[in-house]
Coordinates of C-alpha atoms and ligand atoms in Angstrom, one line a residue:
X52 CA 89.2 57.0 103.2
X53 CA 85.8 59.0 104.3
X54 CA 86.5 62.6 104.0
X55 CA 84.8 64.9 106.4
X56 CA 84.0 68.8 107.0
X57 CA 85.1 70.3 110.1
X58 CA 82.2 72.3 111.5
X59 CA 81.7 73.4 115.3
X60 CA 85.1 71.0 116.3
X61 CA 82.9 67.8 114.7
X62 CA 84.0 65.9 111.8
X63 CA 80.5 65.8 109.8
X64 CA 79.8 64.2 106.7
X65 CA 78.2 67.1 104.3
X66 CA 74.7 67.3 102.6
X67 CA 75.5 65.8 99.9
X68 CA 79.2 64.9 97.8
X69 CA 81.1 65.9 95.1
X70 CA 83.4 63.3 93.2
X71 CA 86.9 64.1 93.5
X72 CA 89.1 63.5 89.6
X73 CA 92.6 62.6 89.3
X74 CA 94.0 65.0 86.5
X75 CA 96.4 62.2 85.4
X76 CA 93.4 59.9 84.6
X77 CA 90.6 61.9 84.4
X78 CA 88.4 59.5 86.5
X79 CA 87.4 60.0 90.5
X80 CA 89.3 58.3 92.3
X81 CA 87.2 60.0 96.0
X82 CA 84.1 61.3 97.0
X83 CA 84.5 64.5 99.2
X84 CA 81.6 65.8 101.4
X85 CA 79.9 69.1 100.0
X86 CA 78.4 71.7 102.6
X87 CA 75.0 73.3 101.9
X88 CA 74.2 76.8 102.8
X89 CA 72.8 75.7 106.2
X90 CA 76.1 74.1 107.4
X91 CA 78.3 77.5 105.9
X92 CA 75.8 79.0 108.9
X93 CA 76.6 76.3 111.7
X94 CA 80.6 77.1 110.7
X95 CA 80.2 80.9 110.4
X96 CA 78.0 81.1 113.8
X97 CA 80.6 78.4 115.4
X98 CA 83.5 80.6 114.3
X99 CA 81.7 83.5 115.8
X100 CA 81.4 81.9 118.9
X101 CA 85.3 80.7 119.1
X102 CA 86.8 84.0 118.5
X103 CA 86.4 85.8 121.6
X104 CA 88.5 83.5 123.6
X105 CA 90.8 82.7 120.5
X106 CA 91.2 86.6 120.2
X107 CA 91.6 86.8 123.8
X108 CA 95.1 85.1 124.1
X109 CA 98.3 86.8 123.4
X110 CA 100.6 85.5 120.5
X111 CA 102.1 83.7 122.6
X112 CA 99.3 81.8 123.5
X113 CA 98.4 80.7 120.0
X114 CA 101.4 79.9 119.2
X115 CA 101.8 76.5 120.6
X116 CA 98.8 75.4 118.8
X117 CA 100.4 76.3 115.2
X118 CA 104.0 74.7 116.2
X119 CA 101.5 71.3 117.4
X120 CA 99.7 71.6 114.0
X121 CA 103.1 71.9 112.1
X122 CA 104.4 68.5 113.9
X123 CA 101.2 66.9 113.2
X124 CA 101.0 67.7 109.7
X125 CA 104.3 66.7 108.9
X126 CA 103.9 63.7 111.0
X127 CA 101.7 63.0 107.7
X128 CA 103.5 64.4 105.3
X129 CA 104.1 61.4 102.6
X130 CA 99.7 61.1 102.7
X131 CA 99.5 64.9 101.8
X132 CA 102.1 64.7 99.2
X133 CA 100.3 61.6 97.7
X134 CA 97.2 62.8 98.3
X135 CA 98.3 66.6 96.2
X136 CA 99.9 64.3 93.5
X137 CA 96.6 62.8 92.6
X138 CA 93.9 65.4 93.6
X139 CA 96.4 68.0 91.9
X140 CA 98.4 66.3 89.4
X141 CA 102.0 67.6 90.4
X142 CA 105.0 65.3 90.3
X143 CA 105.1 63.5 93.9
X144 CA 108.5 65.5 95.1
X145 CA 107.1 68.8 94.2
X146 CA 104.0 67.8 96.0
X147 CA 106.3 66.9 99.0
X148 CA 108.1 70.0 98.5
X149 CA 104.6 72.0 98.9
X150 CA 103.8 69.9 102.0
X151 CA 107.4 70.6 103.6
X152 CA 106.6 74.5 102.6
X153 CA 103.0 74.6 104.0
X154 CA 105.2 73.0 107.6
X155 CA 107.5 75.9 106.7
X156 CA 104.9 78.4 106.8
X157 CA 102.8 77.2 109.8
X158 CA 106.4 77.2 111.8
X159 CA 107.2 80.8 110.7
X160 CA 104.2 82.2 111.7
X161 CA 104.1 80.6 114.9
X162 CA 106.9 82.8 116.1
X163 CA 105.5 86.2 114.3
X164 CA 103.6 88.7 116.3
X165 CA 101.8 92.4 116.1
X166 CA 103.6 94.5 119.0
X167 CA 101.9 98.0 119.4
X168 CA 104.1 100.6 118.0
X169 CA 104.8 104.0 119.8
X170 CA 104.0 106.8 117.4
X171 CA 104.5 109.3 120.0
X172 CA 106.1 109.8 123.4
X173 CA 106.2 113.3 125.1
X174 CA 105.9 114.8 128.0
X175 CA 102.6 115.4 127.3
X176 CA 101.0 112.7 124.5
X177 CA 101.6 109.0 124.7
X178 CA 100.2 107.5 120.8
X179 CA 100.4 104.3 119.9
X180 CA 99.3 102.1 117.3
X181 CA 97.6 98.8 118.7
X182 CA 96.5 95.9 116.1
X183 CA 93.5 93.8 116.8
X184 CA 92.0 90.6 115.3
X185 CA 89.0 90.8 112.8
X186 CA 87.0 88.2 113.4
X187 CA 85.8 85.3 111.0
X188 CA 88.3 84.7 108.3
X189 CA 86.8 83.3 104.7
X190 CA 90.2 81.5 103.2
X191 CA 89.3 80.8 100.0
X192 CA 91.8 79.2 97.8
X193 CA 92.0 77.8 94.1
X194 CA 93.2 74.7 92.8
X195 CA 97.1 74.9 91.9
X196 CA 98.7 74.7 95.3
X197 CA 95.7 73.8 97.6
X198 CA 97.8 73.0 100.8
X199 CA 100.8 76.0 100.5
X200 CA 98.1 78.4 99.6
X201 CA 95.3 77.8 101.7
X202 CA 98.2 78.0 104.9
X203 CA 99.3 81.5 103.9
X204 CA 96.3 82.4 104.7
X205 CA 95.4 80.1 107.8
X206 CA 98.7 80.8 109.6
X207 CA 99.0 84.4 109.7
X208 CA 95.0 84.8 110.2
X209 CA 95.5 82.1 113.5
X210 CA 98.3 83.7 115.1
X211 CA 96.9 87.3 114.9
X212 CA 93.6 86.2 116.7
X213 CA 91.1 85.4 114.2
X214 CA 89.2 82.4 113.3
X215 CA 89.1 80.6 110.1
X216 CA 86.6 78.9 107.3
X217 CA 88.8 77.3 104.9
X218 CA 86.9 76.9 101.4
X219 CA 89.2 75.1 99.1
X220 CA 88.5 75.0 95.3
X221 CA 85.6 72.1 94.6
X222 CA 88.5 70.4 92.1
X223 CA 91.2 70.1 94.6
X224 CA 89.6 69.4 98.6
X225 CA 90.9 67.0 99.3
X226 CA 93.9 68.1 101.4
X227 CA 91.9 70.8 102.8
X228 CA 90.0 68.2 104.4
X229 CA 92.8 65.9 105.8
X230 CA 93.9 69.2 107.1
X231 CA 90.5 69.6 108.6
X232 CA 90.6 66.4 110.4
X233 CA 94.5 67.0 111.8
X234 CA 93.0 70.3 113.2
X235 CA 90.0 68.6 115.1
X236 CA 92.1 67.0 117.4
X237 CA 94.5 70.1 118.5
X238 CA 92.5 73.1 117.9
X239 CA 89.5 74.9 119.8
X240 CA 85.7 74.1 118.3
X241 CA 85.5 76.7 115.7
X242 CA 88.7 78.0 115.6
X243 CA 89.1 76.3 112.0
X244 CA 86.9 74.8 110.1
X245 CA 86.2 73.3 106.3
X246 CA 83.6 73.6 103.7
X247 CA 83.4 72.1 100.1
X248 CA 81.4 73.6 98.3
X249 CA 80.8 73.1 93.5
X250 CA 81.8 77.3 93.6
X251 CA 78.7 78.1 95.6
X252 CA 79.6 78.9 98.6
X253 CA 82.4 82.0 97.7
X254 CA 79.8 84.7 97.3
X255 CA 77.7 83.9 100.2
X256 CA 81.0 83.7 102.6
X257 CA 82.2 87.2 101.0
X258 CA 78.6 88.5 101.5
X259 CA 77.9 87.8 104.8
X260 CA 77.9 90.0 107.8
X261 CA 79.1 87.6 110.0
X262 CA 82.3 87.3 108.1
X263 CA 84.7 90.0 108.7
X264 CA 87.9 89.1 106.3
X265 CA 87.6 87.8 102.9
X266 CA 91.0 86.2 101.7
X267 CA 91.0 85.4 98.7
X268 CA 93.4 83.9 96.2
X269 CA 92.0 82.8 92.8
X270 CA 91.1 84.5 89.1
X271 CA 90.6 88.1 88.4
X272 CA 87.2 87.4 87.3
X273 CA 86.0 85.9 90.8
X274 CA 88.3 88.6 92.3
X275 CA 86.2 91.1 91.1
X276 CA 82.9 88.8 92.2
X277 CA 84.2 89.0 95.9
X278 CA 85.0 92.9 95.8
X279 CA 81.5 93.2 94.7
X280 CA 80.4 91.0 97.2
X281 CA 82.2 92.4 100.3
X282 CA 80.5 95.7 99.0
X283 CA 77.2 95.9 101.0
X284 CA 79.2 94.7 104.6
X285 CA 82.4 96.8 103.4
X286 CA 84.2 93.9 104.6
X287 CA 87.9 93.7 104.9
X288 CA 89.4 91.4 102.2
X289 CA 92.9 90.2 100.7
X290 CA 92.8 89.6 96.7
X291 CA 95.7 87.7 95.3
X292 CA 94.8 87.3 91.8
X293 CA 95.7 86.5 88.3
X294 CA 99.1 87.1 86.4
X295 CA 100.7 87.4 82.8
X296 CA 104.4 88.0 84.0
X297 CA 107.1 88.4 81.4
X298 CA 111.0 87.5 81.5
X299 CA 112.8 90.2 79.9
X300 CA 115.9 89.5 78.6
X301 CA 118.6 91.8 78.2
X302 CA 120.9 91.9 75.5
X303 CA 124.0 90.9 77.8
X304 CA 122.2 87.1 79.1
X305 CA 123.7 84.0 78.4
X306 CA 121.4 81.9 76.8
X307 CA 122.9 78.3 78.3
X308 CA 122.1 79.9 81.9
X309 CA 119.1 81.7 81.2
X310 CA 116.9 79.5 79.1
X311 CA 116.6 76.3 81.8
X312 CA 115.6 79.2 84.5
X313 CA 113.0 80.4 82.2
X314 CA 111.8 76.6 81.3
X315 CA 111.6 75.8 84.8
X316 CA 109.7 78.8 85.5
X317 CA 106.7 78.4 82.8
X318 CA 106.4 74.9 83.0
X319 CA 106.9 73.9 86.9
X320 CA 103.3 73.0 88.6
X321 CA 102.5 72.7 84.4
X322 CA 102.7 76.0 84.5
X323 CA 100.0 76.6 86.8
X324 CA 101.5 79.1 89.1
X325 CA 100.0 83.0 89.6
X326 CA 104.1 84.1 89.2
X327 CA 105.1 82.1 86.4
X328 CA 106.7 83.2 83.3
X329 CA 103.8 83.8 81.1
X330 CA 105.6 85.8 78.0
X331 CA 109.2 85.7 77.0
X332 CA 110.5 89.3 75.4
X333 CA 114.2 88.2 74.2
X334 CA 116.4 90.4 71.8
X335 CA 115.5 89.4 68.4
X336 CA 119.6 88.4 67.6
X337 CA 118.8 85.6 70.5
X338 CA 115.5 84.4 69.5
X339 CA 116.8 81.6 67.2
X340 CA 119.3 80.4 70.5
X341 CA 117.0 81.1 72.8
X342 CA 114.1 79.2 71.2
X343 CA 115.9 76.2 69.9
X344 CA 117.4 75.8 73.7
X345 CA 113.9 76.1 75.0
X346 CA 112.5 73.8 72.6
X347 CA 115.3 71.2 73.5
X348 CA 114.2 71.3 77.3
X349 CA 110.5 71.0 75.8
X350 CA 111.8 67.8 74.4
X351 CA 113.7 66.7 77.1
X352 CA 110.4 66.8 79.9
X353 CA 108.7 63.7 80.7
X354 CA 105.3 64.3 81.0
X355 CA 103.0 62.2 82.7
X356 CA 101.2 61.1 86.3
X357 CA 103.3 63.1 89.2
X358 CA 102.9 59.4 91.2
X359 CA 104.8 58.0 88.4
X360 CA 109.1 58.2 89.1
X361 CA 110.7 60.4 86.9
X362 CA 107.8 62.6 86.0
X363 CA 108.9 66.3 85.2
X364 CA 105.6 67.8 84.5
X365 CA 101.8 66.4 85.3
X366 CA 98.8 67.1 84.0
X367 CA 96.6 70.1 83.8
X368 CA 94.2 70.1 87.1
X369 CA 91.1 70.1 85.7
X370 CA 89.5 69.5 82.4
X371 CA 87.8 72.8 82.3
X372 CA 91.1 74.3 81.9
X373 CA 92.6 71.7 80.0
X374 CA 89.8 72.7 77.4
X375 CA 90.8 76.4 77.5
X376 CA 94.3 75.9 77.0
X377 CA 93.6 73.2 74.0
X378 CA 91.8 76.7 72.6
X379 CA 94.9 79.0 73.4
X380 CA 97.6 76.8 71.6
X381 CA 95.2 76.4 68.4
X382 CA 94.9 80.4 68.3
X383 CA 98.6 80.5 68.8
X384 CA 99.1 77.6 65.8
X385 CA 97.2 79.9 63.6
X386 CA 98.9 83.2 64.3
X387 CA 102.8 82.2 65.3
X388 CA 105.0 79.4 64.8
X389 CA 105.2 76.1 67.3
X390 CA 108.3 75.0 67.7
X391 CA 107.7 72.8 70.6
X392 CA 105.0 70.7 71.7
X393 CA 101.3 71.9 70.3
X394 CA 99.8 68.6 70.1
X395 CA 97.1 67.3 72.1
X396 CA 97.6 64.1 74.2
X397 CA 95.8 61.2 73.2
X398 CA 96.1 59.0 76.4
X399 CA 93.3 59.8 79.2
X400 CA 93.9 62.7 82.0
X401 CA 94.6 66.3 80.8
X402 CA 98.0 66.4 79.3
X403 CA 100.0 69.3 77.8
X404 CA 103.0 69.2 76.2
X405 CA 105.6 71.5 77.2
X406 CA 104.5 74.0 73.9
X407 CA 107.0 76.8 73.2
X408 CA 105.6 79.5 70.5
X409 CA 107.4 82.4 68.9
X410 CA 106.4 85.0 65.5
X411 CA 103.2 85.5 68.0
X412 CA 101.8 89.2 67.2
X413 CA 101.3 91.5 70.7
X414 CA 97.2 91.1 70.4
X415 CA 97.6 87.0 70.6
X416 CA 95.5 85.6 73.2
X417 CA 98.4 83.8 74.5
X418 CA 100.0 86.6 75.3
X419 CA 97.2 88.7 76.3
X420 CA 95.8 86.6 78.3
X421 CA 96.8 84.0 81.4
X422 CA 97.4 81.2 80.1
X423 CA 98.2 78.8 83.4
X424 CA 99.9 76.1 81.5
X425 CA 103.1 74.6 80.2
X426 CA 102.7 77.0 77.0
X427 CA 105.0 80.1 76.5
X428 CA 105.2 82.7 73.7
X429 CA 108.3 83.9 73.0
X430 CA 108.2 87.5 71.4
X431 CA 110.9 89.5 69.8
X432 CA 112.0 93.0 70.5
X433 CA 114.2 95.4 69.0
X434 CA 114.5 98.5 71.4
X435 CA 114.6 97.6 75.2
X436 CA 112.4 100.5 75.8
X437 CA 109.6 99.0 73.6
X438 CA 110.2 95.5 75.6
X439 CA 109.8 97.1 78.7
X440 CA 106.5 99.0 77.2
X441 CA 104.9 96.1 76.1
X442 CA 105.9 93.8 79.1
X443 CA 103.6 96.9 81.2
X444 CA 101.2 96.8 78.3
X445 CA 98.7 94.7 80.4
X446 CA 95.4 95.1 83.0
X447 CA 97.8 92.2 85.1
X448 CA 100.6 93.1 87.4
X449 CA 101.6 90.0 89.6
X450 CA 105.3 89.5 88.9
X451 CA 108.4 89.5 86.4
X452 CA 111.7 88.7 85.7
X453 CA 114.7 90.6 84.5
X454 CA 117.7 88.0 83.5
X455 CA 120.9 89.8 82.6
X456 CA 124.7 89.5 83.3
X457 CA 124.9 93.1 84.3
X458 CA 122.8 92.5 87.7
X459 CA 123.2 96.8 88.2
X460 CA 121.3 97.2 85.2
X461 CA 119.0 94.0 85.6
X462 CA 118.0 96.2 88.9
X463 CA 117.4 99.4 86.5
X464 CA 115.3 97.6 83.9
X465 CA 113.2 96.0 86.8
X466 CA 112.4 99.6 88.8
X467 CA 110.4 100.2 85.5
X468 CA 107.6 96.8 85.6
X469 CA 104.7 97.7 87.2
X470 CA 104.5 94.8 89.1
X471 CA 104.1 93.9 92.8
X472 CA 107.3 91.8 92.7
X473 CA 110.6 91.6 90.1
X474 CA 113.6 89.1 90.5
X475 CA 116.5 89.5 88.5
X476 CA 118.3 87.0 87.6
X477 CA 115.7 84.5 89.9
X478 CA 112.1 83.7 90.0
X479 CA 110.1 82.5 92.5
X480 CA 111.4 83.1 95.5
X481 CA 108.7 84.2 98.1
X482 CA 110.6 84.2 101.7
X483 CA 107.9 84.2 104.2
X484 CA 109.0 87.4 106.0
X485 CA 108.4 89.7 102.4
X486 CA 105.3 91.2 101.6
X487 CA 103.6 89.7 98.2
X488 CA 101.1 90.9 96.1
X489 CA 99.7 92.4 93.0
X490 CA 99.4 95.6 90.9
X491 CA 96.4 96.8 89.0
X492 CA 94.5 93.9 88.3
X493 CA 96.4 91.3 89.8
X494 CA 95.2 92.1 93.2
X495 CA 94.7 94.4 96.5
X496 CA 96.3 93.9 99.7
X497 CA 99.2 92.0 100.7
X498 CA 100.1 88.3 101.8
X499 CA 103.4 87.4 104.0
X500 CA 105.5 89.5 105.4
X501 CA 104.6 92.0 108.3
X502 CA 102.4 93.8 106.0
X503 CA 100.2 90.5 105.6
X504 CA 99.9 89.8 108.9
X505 CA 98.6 93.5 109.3
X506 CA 95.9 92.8 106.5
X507 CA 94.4 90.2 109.5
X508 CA 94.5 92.9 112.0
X509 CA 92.7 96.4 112.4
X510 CA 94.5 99.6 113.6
X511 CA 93.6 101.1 116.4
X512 CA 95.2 104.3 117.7
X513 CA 95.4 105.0 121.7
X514 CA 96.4 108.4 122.0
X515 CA 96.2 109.5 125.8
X516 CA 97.2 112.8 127.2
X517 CA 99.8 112.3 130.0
X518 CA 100.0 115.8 132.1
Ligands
NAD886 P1 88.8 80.8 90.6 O1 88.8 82.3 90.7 O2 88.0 80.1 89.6 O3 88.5 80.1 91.9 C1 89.2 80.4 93.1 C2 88.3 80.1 94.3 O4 87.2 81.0 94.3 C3 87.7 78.7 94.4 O5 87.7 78.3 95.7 C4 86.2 79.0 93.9 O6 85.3 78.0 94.4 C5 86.0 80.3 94.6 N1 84.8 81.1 94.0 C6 84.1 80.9 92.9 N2 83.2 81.8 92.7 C7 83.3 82.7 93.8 C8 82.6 83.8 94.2 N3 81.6 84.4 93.5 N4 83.0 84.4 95.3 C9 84.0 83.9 96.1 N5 84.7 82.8 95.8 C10 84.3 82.2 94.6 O7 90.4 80.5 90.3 P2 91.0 79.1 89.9 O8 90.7 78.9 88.5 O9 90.7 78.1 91.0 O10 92.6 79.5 90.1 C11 93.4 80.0 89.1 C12 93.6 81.5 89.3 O11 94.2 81.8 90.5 C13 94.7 82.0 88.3 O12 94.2 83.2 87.7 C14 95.9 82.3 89.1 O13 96.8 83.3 88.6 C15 95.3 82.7 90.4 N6 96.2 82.6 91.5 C16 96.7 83.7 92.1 C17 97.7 83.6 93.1 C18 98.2 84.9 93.8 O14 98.8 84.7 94.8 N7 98.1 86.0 93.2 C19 98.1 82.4 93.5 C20 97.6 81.2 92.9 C21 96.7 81.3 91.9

């Protein structure tokens, strides 16, 4: 298949191509067309054009184009699934399982809209907040959930008005594009639109003037590129960024109910998720249990190509990362103990073991820094206080666990992470209607929920004198 950009409504091939590698094999298996800065200004002065009349229709309006998108999408949804599976690497169902979320998404937001909001009525003062659209949206996504991620962003920025230039991760375009081609034939010229770019493009999108929203999702390094950026324009942006969550567990857990949870949670997407468990802090009378159970489902994983039946875990995306995580577990072999995993495949594509580590002192760099991969450090602690110190004890704040049989004090424990979001007793689940997003360095701004859609919008107050 012949990929395409979607510039100005028109399928166009780019200025020149990037190759596309499978993870599983570590060879291209497609070409995908790459914009140059010249086309990035045909989409941005394209989406410029569109937005008037996109802005111009009510909710309502929009809507029926996101519930045609949503049809059409999952019209296709086994060819996204296999297409994620070998731009991506992720087992086939959980690839299907992204593609059945990303329909998800588009339908929820499809129904969602802004209504002003009376902040007073009196006899004499009528003030009321109204919400418009911004203009050109930047979605810029990274590579670990290309399709889910890049339609949090699309959907919400759509419905509330704006327009869109969808900039997937150079690594993973693929589906943007297919996505890209679906839209040509239902939306308005300009009203969405794809780039590819080799990590180019990012900075000029979140520098230019015709841009107006910046959404970002990706690294806390390139966060901070795009805040710096969006400086000169003082551009509106959304940063979800990077994470090093920790699973605290109480005293009170059972180990046979809490260790598959915490295994599914650092090694699902090969452990390539902002929000997975990054750091275990278990009572040190558990560690042994805890660790020999974890180590057990370590062994019991089957790791290979996601397109291959009965695959648990897939590769690493990219061999950039593959590299860097090859450097964290030989760090971690020389300062704790491996008790799972810690050996480099020797067939082709970039696979990890699922690697469990514990004995790990607090400056490791596996558990300072994000990892993104199957590979968990399980530390010890004696005094709940000092677990819930040195979980905090980091420039991250994406997420965290609590996992307890006392859920009352599971709820306690977790009012004391500074973290934009804590499950107890569950990870991972993001309804669409609740507001997500970072503390400190994991990120400004907020995604879903009402609050995300208002990121997409600016405030504007009416306040009219009525005597
Ligand atoms: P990355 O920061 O390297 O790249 C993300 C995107 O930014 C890519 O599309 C890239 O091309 C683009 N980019 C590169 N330079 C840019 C610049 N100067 N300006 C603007 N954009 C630029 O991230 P990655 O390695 O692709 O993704 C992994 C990271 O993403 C992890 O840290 C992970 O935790 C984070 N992440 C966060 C969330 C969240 O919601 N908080 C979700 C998923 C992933």
């Amino acid at each position: 298949m012949k990929y395409k950009l979607l510039i100005d409504g028109a399928l166009v091939d780019g200025a020149s191509a990037i190759e596309v590698v499978n993870p599983a094999t570590g060879r291209p298996f497609a070409a995908a067309p790459r914009a140059d800065e010249a086309q990035a200004e045909l989409a941005i002065a394209a989406a410029r054009r569109a937005f008037p009349a996109w802005a111009a229709r009510d909710c309502a309006g929009r809507r029926g184009y996101l519930e045609q998108l949503a049809t059409a999408i999952e019209a296709r949804a086994e060819d996204f699934a296999r297409l994620l599976t070998q731009e991506q690497g992720k087992p086939l169902e959980q690839a299907r399982q992204e593609v059945m979320g990303t329909v998800a998404a588009l339908g929820y937001y499809a129904e969602q809209k802004l209504a002003p909001r009376t902040l007073r009525e009196t006899a004499e003062d009528r003030i009321v907040e109204q919400r418009y659209p911004l203009g050109v949206v930047a979605a810029i996504t990274p590579w670990n959930y290309p399709l889910l991620l890049m339609m949090l962003k699309v959907a919400p920025a759509l419905i509330t008005g704006n327009t869109v230039i969808a900039k997937p991760a150079p690594t993973t375009p693929l589906s943007t594009l297919l996505l890209g081609e679906i839209a040509a034939a239902i939306l308005p010229a300009g009203v969405f639109q794809t780039l590819v770019d080799r990590n180019d493009l990012g900075a000029m999108l979140s520098a230019h003037p015709g841009v107006a929203h910046v959404s970002f999702t990706g690294s806390t390094p390139t966060g901070r590129k795009v805040l710096a950026s969006a400086s000169d324009t003082l551009k509106r942006f959304t940063l979800e960024l990077g994470g090093n969550d920790a699973a605290i567990i109480l005293d009170d857990a059972d180990v046979a109910k809490v260790a598959p949870a915490i295994f599914a949670g650092a090694t699902t997407n090969s452990g390539q998720i902002c929000l997975a468990v990054k750091r275990v802090y278990a009572p040190r009378a558990m560690m042994d249990a805890l660790c020999e159970e974890l180590a057990r489902l370590a062994a019991e994983a089957v790791v290979g190509d996601g397109l291959k039946q009965g695959t648990t875990i897939g590769p690493i995306q990219n061999r950039a990362q593959f590299e860097k995580v090859l450097t964290l577990i030989e760090d971690a072999r020389a300062r704790g103990t491996i008790v799972a995993g810690g050996e480099p495949s020797s067939r082709d594509g970039y696979f990890i073991a699922p690697t469990i580590v514990r004995d790990l002192p607090d400056d490791a760099r596996l558990v300072r820094e994000e990892q993104f991969a199957p590979v968990l450090p399980v530390l010890a602690y004696d005094d709940l206080d000092d677990a819930i110190a040195r979980a905090n004890d980091s420039d991250f704040g994406l997420g965290g666990t609590v996992w307890t049989s006392d859920v009352e004090r599971g709820i306690a424990v977790a009012a004391r992470i500074e973290s934009g979001t804590v499950w107890v007793n569950k990870h991972l689940d993001l309804p669409f209607d609740v507001p997500f997003g970072g503390a400190k360095q994991s990120g400004i701004g907020r995604q879903q929920g009402i609050e995300g859609m208002e990121d997409f919008t600016q405030t504007r107050i009416v306040n009219a004198a009525l005597g």
